[in-house]
Amino acid sequence: MGKKGKALAKERREKRLQEISELRKVAYAPSERWWSSETVAAVTGSNRGIGYEIARQLAVHGLHVIVTSRDSKHGREVVGSLREEGLSVDYCQLDVLNEVSIQTFARWISEKYGGLDILVNNAGVNFNTGSDNSVEYAERVINTNYFGVKRMIEAVIPIMRPSIYGARILNVSSRLGRANGRRNRVDDMTLREQLLRDECLSEELIDGMVLKFLDQVKNGTWVSNGWPQMFTDYSVSKLAVNAYTRLMAKRLSTRPDGEKVYINCFCPGWVKTAMTGWQGNVSAEEGADTGVWVVLKSGLADTGKFFAERREISF
């Protein structure tokens, strides 16, 4: 993209952000508020950044929100500050890398609240900023960003509370993980086609892709094998999350009315947080907005879709 193209893209982005800023000023009508103060939402990795903002905004809208983090001291401090604002929040320590921690979390939610209405899978890591593209921590990135999401979904689906509105799962993802984006996509056309065709999607395909990538990282052949060129390990992890979101949407679609679970993913944009080295172009508050909008949508809920800037985008 040349200078003119970048300038036009920036102009469009700024215009859309201004539109969203105006939309955020419009309060939800009573007929749109399917939730109540009894609605329980949990946000992983919500002690800072985008996760914190999603948790805060959901609580501002009147939901009861469970803040989670690996560091319980920091997490409890965050909950204390939110309670001082008059918000309904609780805390549970959670490490998405630890199966015991996840099972403990699910049991705690079930025993204390009788289940969960909304899960936002936000916890994630990225060790590259700027033009860096190291894969030194690729295994941790994949294990946190993809397998962590899988572990959470598998643990939480059995405790999602029945509702005529449907329980909701939202996976925080990235445009960097688009299978058929104009830039930063995998070169393997067969893999791209398989990832984009619902009938080809399977856990074996998605898990096999990330394990193949990690194997190539270990033997030093990943550079020449056509993986995304920018933040490669992070991009591969989000490519897997996007595909898994669609796979789970298909599996969950057979549930009867009253037991539906709707699952989607969204890209918050390039957000000014610690993960980006504070180099983003939108604030955490702005980045969280679309995620909150997706899980609070009323009427017939979407499922298996990808959103950014309050619009559906392609995978």
CSV table of C-alpha atoms in Angstrom, one decimal, residues 33-161:
chain,number,residue,atom,x,y,z
A,33,ARG,CA,-31.6,-4.8,27.1
A,34,TRP,CA,-32.0,-8.6,27.2
A,35,TRP,CA,-29.6,-8.7,30.2
A,36,SER,CA,-30.0,-7.7,33.8
A,37,SER,CA,-28.0,-7.3,37.0
A,38,GLU,CA,-28.2,-11.1,37.4
A,39,THR,CA,-26.5,-11.7,34.0
A,40,VAL,CA,-23.0,-13.1,34.7
A,41,ALA,CA,-20.1,-12.3,32.4
A,42,ALA,CA,-16.5,-13.5,32.8
A,43,VAL,CA,-13.5,-11.9,31.0
A,44,THR,CA,-10.2,-13.6,31.0
A,45,GLY,CA,-7.1,-11.5,31.4
A,46,SER,CA,-9.2,-8.5,32.6
A,47,ASN,CA,-6.8,-6.9,35.0
A,48,ARG,CA,-5.5,-4.5,32.4
A,49,GLY,CA,-5.7,-3.4,28.7
A,50,ILE,CA,-8.6,-4.4,26.5
A,51,GLY,CA,-9.8,-7.1,28.9
A,52,TYR,CA,-10.1,-4.6,31.7
A,53,GLU,CA,-12.1,-2.2,29.4
A,54,ILE,CA,-14.4,-5.0,28.2
A,55,ALA,CA,-15.1,-5.9,31.9
A,56,ARG,CA,-15.6,-2.3,32.9
A,57,GLN,CA,-17.9,-1.5,30.1
A,58,LEU,CA,-20.0,-4.6,30.6
A,59,ALA,CA,-20.3,-3.7,34.3
A,60,VAL,CA,-21.3,-0.1,33.4
A,61,HIS,CA,-24.1,-1.5,31.2
A,62,GLY,CA,-25.4,-3.3,34.3
A,63,LEU,CA,-24.1,-6.8,34.1
A,64,HIS,CA,-22.3,-8.7,37.0
A,65,VAL,CA,-18.8,-9.2,35.8
A,66,ILE,CA,-16.1,-11.6,36.9
A,67,VAL,CA,-12.6,-10.2,36.5
A,68,THR,CA,-9.9,-12.8,36.2
A,69,SER,CA,-6.1,-12.7,36.0
A,70,ARG,CA,-3.0,-14.8,36.8
A,71,ASP,CA,-1.8,-12.3,39.4
A,72,SER,CA,-4.5,-12.4,42.1
A,73,LYS,CA,-3.0,-9.3,44.0
A,74,HIS,CA,-3.3,-7.1,40.9
A,75,GLY,CA,-6.7,-8.6,40.0
A,76,ARG,CA,-8.2,-7.9,43.4
A,77,GLU,CA,-6.9,-4.3,43.3
A,78,VAL,CA,-8.7,-3.8,40.0
A,79,VAL,CA,-11.9,-5.2,41.4
A,80,GLY,CA,-11.6,-2.9,44.4
A,81,SER,CA,-11.3,0.2,42.1
A,82,LEU,CA,-14.3,-0.9,40.0
A,83,ARG,CA,-16.4,-1.5,43.1
A,84,GLU,CA,-15.5,2.1,44.2
A,85,GLU,CA,-17.2,3.2,41.0
A,86,GLY,CA,-20.3,1.4,42.1
A,87,LEU,CA,-20.0,-1.5,39.6
A,88,SER,CA,-21.0,-5.1,40.3
A,89,VAL,CA,-17.9,-7.2,39.9
A,90,ASP,CA,-16.2,-10.2,41.5
A,91,TYR,CA,-12.8,-11.8,41.2
A,92,CYS,CA,-11.4,-15.2,40.5
A,93,GLN,CA,-7.8,-16.1,39.8
A,94,LEU,CA,-7.4,-17.9,36.5
A,95,ASP,CA,-4.4,-19.1,34.4
A,96,VAL,CA,-5.5,-20.3,31.0
A,97,LEU,CA,-2.3,-22.3,30.6
A,98,ASN,CA,-3.2,-24.4,33.7
A,99,GLU,CA,-5.9,-27.0,33.3
A,100,VAL,CA,-6.4,-27.3,37.1
A,101,SER,CA,-6.8,-23.5,37.3
A,102,ILE,CA,-9.5,-23.6,34.6
A,103,GLN,CA,-11.4,-26.4,36.2
A,104,THR,CA,-11.2,-24.6,39.6
A,105,PHE,CA,-12.6,-21.5,37.9
A,106,ALA,CA,-15.5,-23.4,36.3
A,107,ARG,CA,-16.4,-25.1,39.5
A,108,TRP,CA,-16.3,-21.8,41.4
A,109,ILE,CA,-18.6,-20.1,38.8
A,110,SER,CA,-21.0,-23.0,39.0
A,111,GLU,CA,-21.2,-23.2,42.7
A,112,LYS,CA,-21.4,-19.4,43.4
A,113,TYR,CA,-23.6,-18.3,40.4
A,114,GLY,CA,-25.1,-21.5,39.1
A,115,GLY,CA,-23.3,-21.0,35.8
A,116,LEU,CA,-22.2,-18.4,33.3
A,117,ASP,CA,-24.0,-16.3,30.6
A,118,ILE,CA,-21.1,-14.7,28.8
A,119,LEU,CA,-17.5,-15.7,28.4
A,120,VAL,CA,-15.0,-13.3,26.8
A,121,ASN,CA,-11.7,-15.0,25.9
A,122,ASN,CA,-9.3,-12.1,26.1
A,123,ALA,CA,-6.2,-13.5,27.7
A,124,GLY,CA,-3.4,-13.5,25.2
A,125,VAL,CA,0.3,-12.7,24.7
A,126,ASN,CA,2.5,-11.2,22.0
A,127,PHE,CA,6.2,-10.7,22.3
A,128,ASN,CA,6.9,-8.7,19.1
A,129,THR,CA,6.5,-5.0,18.5
A,130,GLY,CA,7.3,-2.7,15.6
A,131,SER,CA,9.2,-4.6,12.9
A,132,ASP,CA,10.3,-7.4,15.2
A,133,ASN,CA,9.3,-10.9,14.2
A,134,SER,CA,10.9,-13.3,16.6
A,135,VAL,CA,9.5,-16.8,17.2
A,136,GLU,CA,11.5,-17.3,20.4
A,137,TYR,CA,8.3,-17.6,22.4
A,138,ALA,CA,6.1,-19.2,19.7
A,139,GLU,CA,5.2,-22.2,21.9
A,140,ARG,CA,3.9,-19.9,24.7
A,141,VAL,CA,2.1,-17.7,22.2
A,142,ILE,CA,0.2,-20.7,20.6
A,143,ASN,CA,-0.4,-22.3,23.9
A,144,THR,CA,-1.9,-19.2,25.5
A,145,ASN,CA,-3.7,-17.6,22.5
A,146,TYR,CA,-5.1,-20.7,20.9
A,147,PHE,CA,-5.0,-23.7,23.2
A,148,GLY,CA,-5.9,-21.5,26.2
A,149,VAL,CA,-9.1,-20.4,24.3
A,150,LYS,CA,-9.9,-24.1,23.5
A,151,ARG,CA,-9.4,-25.1,27.2
A,152,MET,CA,-11.7,-22.3,28.4
A,153,ILE,CA,-14.5,-23.1,25.9
A,154,GLU,CA,-14.4,-26.8,26.7
A,155,ALA,CA,-14.6,-26.1,30.4
A,156,VAL,CA,-17.3,-23.4,30.3
A,157,ILE,CA,-19.8,-24.8,27.8
A,158,PRO,CA,-21.2,-27.3,30.3
A,159,ILE,CA,-21.9,-24.5,32.8
A,160,MET,CA,-23.4,-22.0,30.4
A,161,ARG,CA,-26.8,-21.1,31.8
